[in-house]
Amino acid sequence: MSETNNQLVPCISCSKYIAPDAEFCSYCGKPQKKAEEKLPSQIKLLIMNLVCPGAGDWHLGYKLRGTIFLLLVGGALVGYCLDVVPVIQKAVEVAINTGDIEKVENIQKEIGNNGWMYLFSIAYLVSCIDSFLLLKKKQELLQKKKL
């Protein structure tokens, strides 16, 4: 891009460079409406975070933060599975080999207090709360810009 294009902005239709305050493109003639930033609703953020923790932060533009939540929640879930699966396998193996079904029924006692599940639950909840707080912060910033 040349120095003369540093102050110019691309047309929203044809992408040729035009003056930033132009109401119409001088090349294609299309109107250049300034897009207002539209924020998602709280319900949309909640659904996004329920489907994929951190997606709400990602959608609001906080990509690193969203990625950290996704990795934290996903990592905690993987850690939980790595702890629990061997316990279940052992209990099922004992039940099959000995016919002692009581061992399978008592699995809950062995896997009930798992730190990974606590981390998973807390990180999941915090990711939802964090998105709501970021949304509120963005709404306040937009209000200040309008004034």
mmCIF file of C-alpha atoms in Angstrom:
data_model
loop_
_atom_site.group_PDB
_atom_site.id
_atom_site.type_symbol
_atom_site.label_atom_id
_atom_site.label_comp_id
_atom_site.label_asym_id
_atom_site.label_seq_id
_atom_site.Cartn_x
_atom_site.Cartn_y
_atom_site.Cartn_z
ATOM 1 C CA MET A 1 0.000 0.000 0.000
ATOM 2 C CA SER A 2 1.380 3.429 -0.852
ATOM 3 C CA GLU A 3 1.669 6.400 1.483
ATOM 4 C CA THR A 4 -1.344 8.085 -0.091
ATOM 5 C CA ASN A 5 -3.512 5.098 0.920
ATOM 6 C CA ASN A 6 -2.594 5.351 4.619
ATOM 7 C CA GLN A 7 -5.500 7.712 5.304
ATOM 8 C CA LEU A 8 -7.891 5.878 3.002
ATOM 9 C CA VAL A 9 -10.247 3.055 3.938
ATOM 10 C CA PRO A 10 -11.517 0.182 1.804
ATOM 11 C CA CYS A 11 -15.014 0.381 0.328
ATOM 12 C CA ILE A 12 -17.371 -2.074 2.054
ATOM 13 C CA SER A 13 -18.500 -3.312 -1.352
ATOM 14 C CA CYS A 14 -15.616 -3.268 -3.860
ATOM 15 C CA SER A 15 -12.658 -2.903 -1.403
ATOM 16 C CA LYS A 16 -11.038 -0.072 -3.371
ATOM 17 C CA TYR A 17 -9.556 2.656 -1.196
ATOM 18 C CA ILE A 18 -11.677 5.759 -0.644
ATOM 19 C CA ALA A 19 -11.785 8.691 1.783
ATOM 20 C CA PRO A 20 -12.785 7.629 5.305
ATOM 21 C CA ASP A 21 -15.657 10.143 5.471
ATOM 22 C CA ALA A 22 -17.094 9.295 2.022
ATOM 23 C CA GLU A 23 -20.806 8.527 2.067
ATOM 24 C CA PHE A 24 -20.607 6.754 -1.307
ATOM 25 C CA CYS A 25 -17.784 4.865 -3.013
ATOM 26 C CA SER A 26 -16.291 6.892 -5.891
ATOM 27 C CA TYR A 27 -15.626 3.641 -7.803
ATOM 28 C CA CYS A 28 -18.744 1.497 -7.418
ATOM 29 C CA GLY A 29 -21.202 4.080 -6.044
ATOM 30 C CA LYS A 30 -22.336 1.933 -3.085
ATOM 31 C CA PRO A 31 -23.291 3.724 0.162
ATOM 32 C CA GLN A 32 -20.711 3.478 2.937
ATOM 33 C CA LYS A 33 -22.744 2.993 6.091
ATOM 34 C CA LYS A 34 -20.743 2.773 9.229
ATOM 35 C CA ALA A 35 -21.592 -0.547 10.839
ATOM 36 C CA GLU A 36 -22.651 -0.193 14.438
ATOM 37 C CA GLU A 37 -21.127 -2.719 16.747
ATOM 38 C CA LYS A 38 -23.895 -5.100 17.711
ATOM 39 C CA LEU A 39 -23.322 -7.068 20.887
ATOM 40 C CA PRO A 40 -24.824 -10.510 21.459
ATOM 41 C CA SER A 41 -27.565 -11.052 24.016
ATOM 42 C CA GLN A 42 -26.879 -12.672 27.371
ATOM 43 C CA ILE A 43 -28.869 -15.724 26.277
ATOM 44 C CA LYS A 44 -26.714 -16.137 23.174
ATOM 45 C CA LEU A 45 -23.546 -15.885 25.279
ATOM 46 C CA LEU A 46 -24.902 -18.441 27.746
ATOM 47 C CA ILE A 47 -25.718 -20.906 24.968
ATOM 48 C CA MET A 48 -22.316 -20.366 23.378
ATOM 49 C CA ASN A 49 -20.557 -21.045 26.687
ATOM 50 C CA LEU A 50 -22.678 -24.099 27.424
ATOM 51 C CA VAL A 51 -21.775 -25.590 24.049
ATOM 52 C CA CYS A 52 -18.120 -24.545 24.185
ATOM 53 C CA PRO A 53 -16.650 -22.904 27.307
ATOM 54 C CA GLY A 54 -14.836 -19.712 26.362
ATOM 55 C CA ALA A 55 -16.823 -19.217 23.148
ATOM 56 C CA GLY A 56 -18.591 -16.190 24.625
ATOM 57 C CA ASP A 57 -15.281 -14.467 25.363
ATOM 58 C CA TRP A 58 -14.041 -15.427 21.894
ATOM 59 C CA HIS A 59 -17.168 -13.954 20.276
ATOM 60 C CA LEU A 60 -16.731 -10.700 22.199
ATOM 61 C CA GLY A 61 -13.210 -10.352 20.816
ATOM 62 C CA TYR A 62 -11.257 -11.729 23.772
ATOM 63 C CA LYS A 63 -9.773 -14.647 21.854
ATOM 64 C CA LEU A 64 -6.862 -15.437 24.178
ATOM 65 C CA ARG A 65 -9.134 -15.380 27.204
ATOM 66 C CA GLY A 66 -11.659 -17.651 25.480
ATOM 67 C CA THR A 67 -8.915 -20.052 24.449
ATOM 68 C CA ILE A 68 -7.604 -20.218 28.022
ATOM 69 C CA PHE A 69 -11.073 -21.118 29.331
ATOM 70 C CA LEU A 70 -11.523 -23.750 26.637
ATOM 71 C CA LEU A 71 -8.153 -25.326 27.439
ATOM 72 C CA LEU A 72 -8.767 -25.163 31.185
ATOM 73 C CA VAL A 73 -12.193 -26.801 31.002
ATOM 74 C CA GLY A 74 -11.099 -29.323 28.369
ATOM 75 C CA GLY A 75 -7.926 -30.161 30.284
ATOM 76 C CA ALA A 76 -9.859 -30.703 33.506
ATOM 77 C CA LEU A 77 -12.278 -33.005 31.693
ATOM 78 C CA VAL A 78 -9.403 -35.021 30.199
ATOM 79 C CA GLY A 79 -7.729 -35.222 33.626
ATOM 80 C CA TYR A 80 -10.973 -36.476 35.165
ATOM 81 C CA CYS A 81 -11.368 -39.122 32.480
ATOM 82 C CA LEU A 82 -7.773 -40.283 32.917
ATOM 83 C CA ASP A 83 -8.404 -40.707 36.657
ATOM 84 C CA VAL A 84 -11.837 -42.316 36.447
ATOM 85 C CA VAL A 85 -11.586 -44.693 33.480
ATOM 86 C CA PRO A 86 -8.974 -46.992 35.098
ATOM 87 C CA VAL A 87 -11.090 -47.231 38.277
ATOM 88 C CA ILE A 88 -14.155 -48.197 36.270
ATOM 89 C CA GLN A 89 -12.189 -50.675 34.153
ATOM 90 C CA LYS A 90 -10.786 -52.361 37.248
ATOM 91 C CA ALA A 91 -14.197 -52.578 38.920
ATOM 92 C CA VAL A 92 -15.810 -54.043 35.801
ATOM 93 C CA GLU A 93 -12.949 -56.515 35.364
ATOM 94 C CA VAL A 94 -13.293 -57.688 38.981
ATOM 95 C CA ALA A 95 -17.063 -57.975 38.587
ATOM 96 C CA ILE A 96 -16.691 -60.039 35.413
ATOM 97 C CA ASN A 97 -13.985 -62.321 36.820
ATOM 98 C CA THR A 98 -15.503 -62.873 40.257
ATOM 99 C CA GLY A 99 -19.182 -62.217 39.648
ATOM 100 C CA ASP A 100 -19.065 -59.682 42.529
ATOM 101 C CA ILE A 101 -21.407 -56.933 41.254
ATOM 102 C CA GLU A 102 -21.063 -55.010 44.529
ATOM 103 C CA LYS A 103 -17.647 -53.716 43.421
ATOM 104 C CA VAL A 104 -19.279 -51.973 40.434
ATOM 105 C CA GLU A 105 -22.018 -50.520 42.639
ATOM 106 C CA ASN A 106 -19.395 -48.974 44.950
ATOM 107 C CA ILE A 107 -17.493 -47.140 42.202
ATOM 108 C CA GLN A 108 -19.107 -43.838 43.217
ATOM 109 C CA LYS A 109 -17.242 -43.940 46.548
ATOM 110 C CA GLU A 110 -13.918 -44.254 44.740
ATOM 111 C CA ILE A 111 -14.479 -41.569 42.110
ATOM 112 C CA GLY A 112 -16.788 -39.202 44.004
ATOM 113 C CA ASN A 113 -14.269 -36.664 45.306
ATOM 114 C CA ASN A 114 -12.161 -35.986 42.259
ATOM 115 C CA GLY A 115 -10.285 -32.670 42.061
ATOM 116 C CA TRP A 116 -10.463 -32.651 38.281
ATOM 117 C CA MET A 117 -14.255 -32.580 38.369
ATOM 118 C CA TYR A 118 -14.193 -29.663 40.813
ATOM 119 C CA LEU A 119 -11.799 -27.775 38.514
ATOM 120 C CA PHE A 120 -13.985 -28.584 35.500
ATOM 121 C CA SER A 121 -17.143 -27.344 37.237
ATOM 122 C CA ILE A 122 -15.596 -24.146 38.561
ATOM 123 C CA ALA A 123 -13.881 -23.257 35.269
ATOM 124 C CA TYR A 124 -17.118 -23.916 33.350
ATOM 125 C CA LEU A 125 -19.086 -21.636 35.674
ATOM 126 C CA VAL A 126 -16.425 -18.912 35.663
ATOM 127 C CA SER A 127 -16.318 -18.932 31.848
ATOM 128 C CA CYS A 128 -20.049 -18.105 31.765
ATOM 129 C CA ILE A 129 -19.759 -15.388 34.417
ATOM 130 C CA ASP A 130 -16.701 -13.921 32.693
ATOM 131 C CA SER A 131 -18.578 -13.570 29.402
ATOM 132 C CA PHE A 132 -21.413 -11.720 31.117
ATOM 133 C CA LEU A 133 -18.955 -9.329 32.787
ATOM 134 C CA LEU A 134 -17.141 -8.703 29.500
ATOM 135 C CA LEU A 135 -20.479 -8.064 27.770
ATOM 136 C CA LYS A 136 -21.397 -5.520 30.440
ATOM 137 C CA LYS A 137 -17.996 -3.850 30.049
ATOM 138 C CA LYS A 138 -18.424 -3.619 26.258
ATOM 139 C CA GLN A 139 -21.953 -2.211 26.671
ATOM 140 C CA GLU A 140 -20.617 0.496 28.984
ATOM 141 C CA LEU A 141 -17.846 1.370 26.514
ATOM 142 C CA LEU A 142 -20.383 1.675 23.673
ATOM 143 C CA GLN A 143 -22.558 3.944 25.819
ATOM 144 C CA LYS A 144 -19.576 6.201 26.529
ATOM 145 C CA LYS A 145 -18.739 6.374 22.789
ATOM 146 C CA LYS A 146 -22.302 7.439 21.976
ATOM 147 C CA LEU A 147 -22.223 10.282 24.502
#
